PDB file of C-alpha atoms in Angstrom:
ATOM      1  CA  UNK A   1      29.468 -12.429   3.585  1.00  0.00           C
ATOM      2  CA  UNK A   2      27.237 -10.508   1.107  1.00  0.00           C
ATOM      3  CA  UNK A   3      29.815  -8.676  -1.015  1.00  0.00           C
ATOM      4  CA  UNK A   4      27.551  -7.722  -3.929  1.00  0.00           C
ATOM      5  CA  UNK A   5      24.949  -5.821  -1.916  1.00  0.00           C
ATOM      6  CA  UNK A   6      27.095  -2.699  -1.879  1.00  0.00           C
ATOM      7  CA  UNK A   7      27.283  -2.267  -5.650  1.00  0.00           C
ATOM      8  CA  UNK A   8      25.429   0.595  -7.363  1.00  0.00           C
ATOM      9  CA  UNK A   9      21.669   1.044  -7.549  1.00  0.00           C
ATOM     10  CA  UNK A  10      20.625  -1.678  -5.137  1.00  0.00           C
ATOM     11  CA  UNK A  11      17.720  -1.528  -2.772  1.00  0.00           C
ATOM     12  CA  UNK A  12      16.543  -3.821  -0.029  1.00  0.00           C
ATOM     13  CA  UNK A  13      13.524  -3.128   2.113  1.00  0.00           C
ATOM     14  CA  UNK A  14      13.156  -4.947   5.394  1.00  0.00           C
ATOM     15  CA  UNK A  15       9.693  -4.680   6.822  1.00  0.00           C
ATOM     16  CA  UNK A  16       7.732  -6.534   9.401  1.00  0.00           C
ATOM     17  CA  UNK A  17       4.033  -7.250   9.010  1.00  0.00           C
ATOM     18  CA  UNK A  18       2.011  -7.480  12.168  1.00  0.00           C
ATOM     19  CA  UNK A  19      -1.504  -8.132  13.355  1.00  0.00           C
ATOM     20  CA  UNK A  20      -3.029  -5.292  15.352  1.00  0.00           C
ATOM     21  CA  UNK A  21      -3.951  -5.975  18.952  1.00  0.00           C
ATOM     22  CA  UNK A  22      -7.679  -5.397  18.343  1.00  0.00           C
ATOM     23  CA  UNK A  23     -10.311  -7.981  17.600  1.00  0.00           C
ATOM     24  CA  UNK A  24      -9.567 -11.261  15.888  1.00  0.00           C
ATOM     25  CA  UNK A  25      -7.429 -14.336  16.370  1.00  0.00           C
ATOM     26  CA  UNK A  26      -4.368 -14.220  18.562  1.00  0.00           C
ATOM     27  CA  UNK A  27      -1.247 -16.292  19.049  1.00  0.00           C
ATOM     28  CA  UNK A  28      -2.039 -19.630  20.605  1.00  0.00           C
ATOM     29  CA  UNK A  29      -5.320 -20.092  18.736  1.00  0.00           C
ATOM     30  CA  UNK A  30      -4.831 -23.304  16.695  1.00  0.00           C
ATOM     31  CA  UNK A  31      -6.072 -21.836  13.403  1.00  0.00           C
ATOM     32  CA  UNK A  32      -3.899 -18.688  13.594  1.00  0.00           C
ATOM     33  CA  UNK A  33      -0.811 -20.148  11.803  1.00  0.00           C
ATOM     34  CA  UNK A  34      -2.942 -21.436   8.941  1.00  0.00           C
ATOM     35  CA  UNK A  35      -4.683 -18.085   8.487  1.00  0.00           C
ATOM     36  CA  UNK A  36      -1.350 -16.286   8.616  1.00  0.00           C
ATOM     37  CA  UNK A  37       0.048 -18.503   5.837  1.00  0.00           C
ATOM     38  CA  UNK A  38      -3.042 -17.924   3.688  1.00  0.00           C
ATOM     39  CA  UNK A  39      -2.825 -14.151   4.145  1.00  0.00           C
ATOM     40  CA  UNK A  40       0.926 -14.094   3.428  1.00  0.00           C
ATOM     41  CA  UNK A  41       0.294 -16.128   0.281  1.00  0.00           C
ATOM     42  CA  UNK A  42      -2.069 -13.360  -0.848  1.00  0.00           C
ATOM     43  CA  UNK A  43       0.683 -10.794  -0.239  1.00  0.00           C
ATOM     44  CA  UNK A  44       3.198 -12.953  -2.108  1.00  0.00           C
ATOM     45  CA  UNK A  45       0.897 -13.180  -5.118  1.00  0.00           C
ATOM     46  CA  UNK A  46       0.289  -9.402  -5.075  1.00  0.00           C
ATOM     47  CA  UNK A  47       4.054  -8.753  -5.037  1.00  0.00           C
ATOM     48  CA  UNK A  48       4.625 -11.217  -7.905  1.00  0.00           C
ATOM     49  CA  UNK A  49       2.022  -9.368  -9.980  1.00  0.00           C
ATOM     50  CA  UNK A  50       3.679  -6.033  -9.123  1.00  0.00           C
ATOM     51  CA  UNK A  51       7.031  -7.428 -10.295  1.00  0.00           C
ATOM     52  CA  UNK A  52       5.493  -8.115 -13.719  1.00  0.00           C
ATOM     53  CA  UNK A  53       4.754  -4.419 -14.248  1.00  0.00           C
ATOM     54  CA  UNK A  54       6.665  -2.629 -16.991  1.00  0.00           C
ATOM     55  CA  UNK A  55       7.750  -0.033 -14.393  1.00  0.00           C
ATOM     56  CA  UNK A  56       9.380  -2.667 -12.159  1.00  0.00           C
ATOM     57  CA  UNK A  57      13.063  -3.576 -12.399  1.00  0.00           C
ATOM     58  CA  UNK A  58      14.552  -6.419 -10.383  1.00  0.00           C
ATOM     59  CA  UNK A  59      17.535  -6.064  -8.074  1.00  0.00           C
ATOM     60  CA  UNK A  60      20.489  -7.002 -10.322  1.00  0.00           C
ATOM     61  CA  UNK A  61      21.334 -10.117  -8.295  1.00  0.00           C
ATOM     62  CA  UNK A  62      17.696 -11.242  -8.216  1.00  0.00           C
ATOM     63  CA  UNK A  63      16.785 -10.826 -11.877  1.00  0.00           C
ATOM     64  CA  UNK A  64      17.828 -14.298 -13.036  1.00  0.00           C
ATOM     65  CA  UNK A  65      15.431 -15.950 -10.573  1.00  0.00           C
ATOM     66  CA  UNK A  66      12.759 -13.190 -10.700  1.00  0.00           C
ATOM     67  CA  UNK A  67      13.042 -12.640  -6.942  1.00  0.00           C
ATOM     68  CA  UNK A  68      11.257  -9.549  -5.623  1.00  0.00           C
ATOM     69  CA  UNK A  69      10.527 -10.672  -2.066  1.00  0.00           C
ATOM     70  CA  UNK A  70      11.194 -13.206   0.677  1.00  0.00           C
ATOM     71  CA  UNK A  71       9.002 -13.949   3.692  1.00  0.00           C
ATOM     72  CA  UNK A  72      10.442 -15.312   6.938  1.00  0.00           C
ATOM     73  CA  UNK A  73       7.723 -15.749   9.537  1.00  0.00           C
ATOM     74  CA  UNK A  74       6.338 -12.251   9.987  1.00  0.00           C
ATOM     75  CA  UNK A  75       9.345 -10.567   8.347  1.00  0.00           C
ATOM     76  CA  UNK A  76       9.228  -9.474   4.732  1.00  0.00           C
ATOM     77  CA  UNK A  77      12.209  -8.534   2.573  1.00  0.00           C
ATOM     78  CA  UNK A  78      11.552  -6.683  -0.683  1.00  0.00           C
ATOM     79  CA  UNK A  79      14.225  -6.467  -3.391  1.00  0.00           C
ATOM     80  CA  UNK A  80      14.293  -4.173  -6.415  1.00  0.00           C
ATOM     81  CA  UNK A  81      16.446  -1.762  -8.351  1.00  0.00           C
ATOM     82  CA  UNK A  82      16.704   1.560  -6.539  1.00  0.00           C
ATOM     83  CA  UNK A  83      14.449   3.599  -8.793  1.00  0.00           C
ATOM     84  CA  UNK A  84      11.123   5.288  -8.125  1.00  0.00           C
ATOM     85  CA  UNK A  85       9.124   3.126 -10.547  1.00  0.00           C
ATOM     86  CA  UNK A  86      10.230  -0.169  -9.012  1.00  0.00           C
ATOM     87  CA  UNK A  87       9.710   0.995  -5.449  1.00  0.00           C
ATOM     88  CA  UNK A  88       6.311   2.469  -6.336  1.00  0.00           C
ATOM     89  CA  UNK A  89       5.199  -0.878  -7.811  1.00  0.00           C
ATOM     90  CA  UNK A  90       6.079  -2.766  -4.634  1.00  0.00           C
ATOM     91  CA  UNK A  91       4.570  -0.093  -2.399  1.00  0.00           C
ATOM     92  CA  UNK A  92       1.309  -0.096  -4.410  1.00  0.00           C
ATOM     93  CA  UNK A  93       1.033  -3.872  -4.013  1.00  0.00           C
ATOM     94  CA  UNK A  94       1.763  -3.610  -0.301  1.00  0.00           C
ATOM     95  CA  UNK A  95      -0.781  -0.764   0.081  1.00  0.00           C
ATOM     96  CA  UNK A  96      -3.434  -2.852  -1.681  1.00  0.00           C
ATOM     97  CA  UNK A  97      -2.638  -5.755   0.641  1.00  0.00           C
ATOM     98  CA  UNK A  98      -2.913  -3.464   3.677  1.00  0.00           C
ATOM     99  CA  UNK A  99      -6.287  -2.133   2.556  1.00  0.00           C
ATOM    100  CA  UNK A 100      -7.639  -5.655   2.026  1.00  0.00           C
ATOM    101  CA  UNK A 101      -6.297  -7.247   5.204  1.00  0.00           C
ATOM    102  CA  UNK A 102      -5.823  -4.320   7.625  1.00  0.00           C
ATOM    103  CA  UNK A 103      -2.251  -5.531   8.181  1.00  0.00           C
ATOM    104  CA  UNK A 104       0.347  -2.789   8.098  1.00  0.00           C
ATOM    105  CA  UNK A 105       4.103  -2.386   8.014  1.00  0.00           C
ATOM    106  CA  UNK A 106       5.747  -2.018  11.378  1.00  0.00           C
ATOM    107  CA  UNK A 107       6.619   1.608  12.134  1.00  0.00           C
ATOM    108  CA  UNK A 108      10.244   0.532  12.554  1.00  0.00           C
ATOM    109  CA  UNK A 109      10.545  -0.939   9.036  1.00  0.00           C
ATOM    110  CA  UNK A 110      13.801  -0.067   7.306  1.00  0.00           C
ATOM    111  CA  UNK A 111      14.959   0.557   3.775  1.00  0.00           C
ATOM    112  CA  UNK A 112      18.572  -0.243   2.923  1.00  0.00           C
ATOM    113  CA  UNK A 113      20.029   1.523  -0.112  1.00  0.00           C
ATOM    114  CA  UNK A 114      23.472   1.475  -1.673  1.00  0.00           C
ATOM    115  CA  UNK A 115      25.170   3.292  -4.520  1.00  0.00           C
ATOM    116  CA  UNK A 116      22.562   6.031  -5.014  1.00  0.00           C
ATOM    117  CA  UNK A 117      22.741   9.794  -4.608  1.00  0.00           C
ATOM    118  CA  UNK A 118      21.228  11.647  -1.660  1.00  0.00           C
ATOM    119  CA  UNK A 119      18.383  13.180  -3.713  1.00  0.00           C
ATOM    120  CA  UNK A 120      17.137   9.771  -4.856  1.00  0.00           C
ATOM    121  CA  UNK A 121      17.652   8.343  -1.373  1.00  0.00           C
ATOM    122  CA  UNK A 122      15.498  11.108   0.141  1.00  0.00           C
ATOM    123  CA  UNK A 123      12.799  10.601  -2.501  1.00  0.00           C
ATOM    124  CA  UNK A 124      12.672   6.827  -1.876  1.00  0.00           C
ATOM    125  CA  UNK A 125      12.412   7.388   1.877  1.00  0.00           C
ATOM    126  CA  UNK A 126       9.473   9.737   1.283  1.00  0.00           C
ATOM    127  CA  UNK A 127       7.864   7.297  -1.139  1.00  0.00           C
ATOM    128  CA  UNK A 128       8.025   4.366   1.290  1.00  0.00           C
ATOM    129  CA  UNK A 129       7.634   6.099   4.631  1.00  0.00           C
ATOM    130  CA  UNK A 130      10.253   3.725   6.031  1.00  0.00           C
ATOM    131  CA  UNK A 131      13.310   4.583   8.090  1.00  0.00           C
ATOM    132  CA  UNK A 132      16.752   4.449   6.540  1.00  0.00           C
ATOM    133  CA  UNK A 133      18.632   1.387   7.707  1.00  0.00           C
ATOM    134  CA  UNK A 134      22.319   1.209   8.516  1.00  0.00           C
ATOM    135  CA  UNK A 135      24.873   0.540   5.840  1.00  0.00           C
ATOM    136  CA  UNK A 136      23.967  -2.256   3.486  1.00  0.00           C
ATOM    137  CA  UNK A 137      26.577  -4.713   4.733  1.00  0.00           C
ATOM    138  CA  UNK A 138      26.142  -4.276   8.488  1.00  0.00           C
ATOM    139  CA  UNK A 139      22.301  -4.399   8.398  1.00  0.00           C
ATOM    140  CA  UNK A 140      22.051  -7.369   6.084  1.00  0.00           C
ATOM    141  CA  UNK A 141      24.670  -9.360   7.963  1.00  0.00           C
ATOM    142  CA  UNK A 142      23.101  -8.508  11.310  1.00  0.00           C
ATOM    143  CA  UNK A 143      19.675  -9.536  10.072  1.00  0.00           C
ATOM    144  CA  UNK A 144      20.773 -12.752   8.421  1.00  0.00           C
TER     145      UNK A 144
END
């Protein structure tokens, strides 16, 4: 189904953004969907700016269309080459977004890596704070 995801130096991050259960608007309030779209647009713009950094390298299959992220409802998929500079760029943009909006990544967010050595894999896990997902093919197919 997604045969190219297993080739060397690929990285996919699957993370969910959520609203805390504290004060503020909740599901069912008519303006909530509009506010969510506005806030996600801010995140999308921050990630696009991060992808323009000299340290950022696109996922090889996403380079031709300059794709660094996809949003599906409250799910966020980040795509980049599996190197520290690229991941750091995306994480910095996401951290800035979190500081501005108080929205955070779900504690069960996953990073899916393929074709990299264990040392780099461990470093990227530390850099993101995310859990390692299953193999690239089974996670991506199960998600999609």
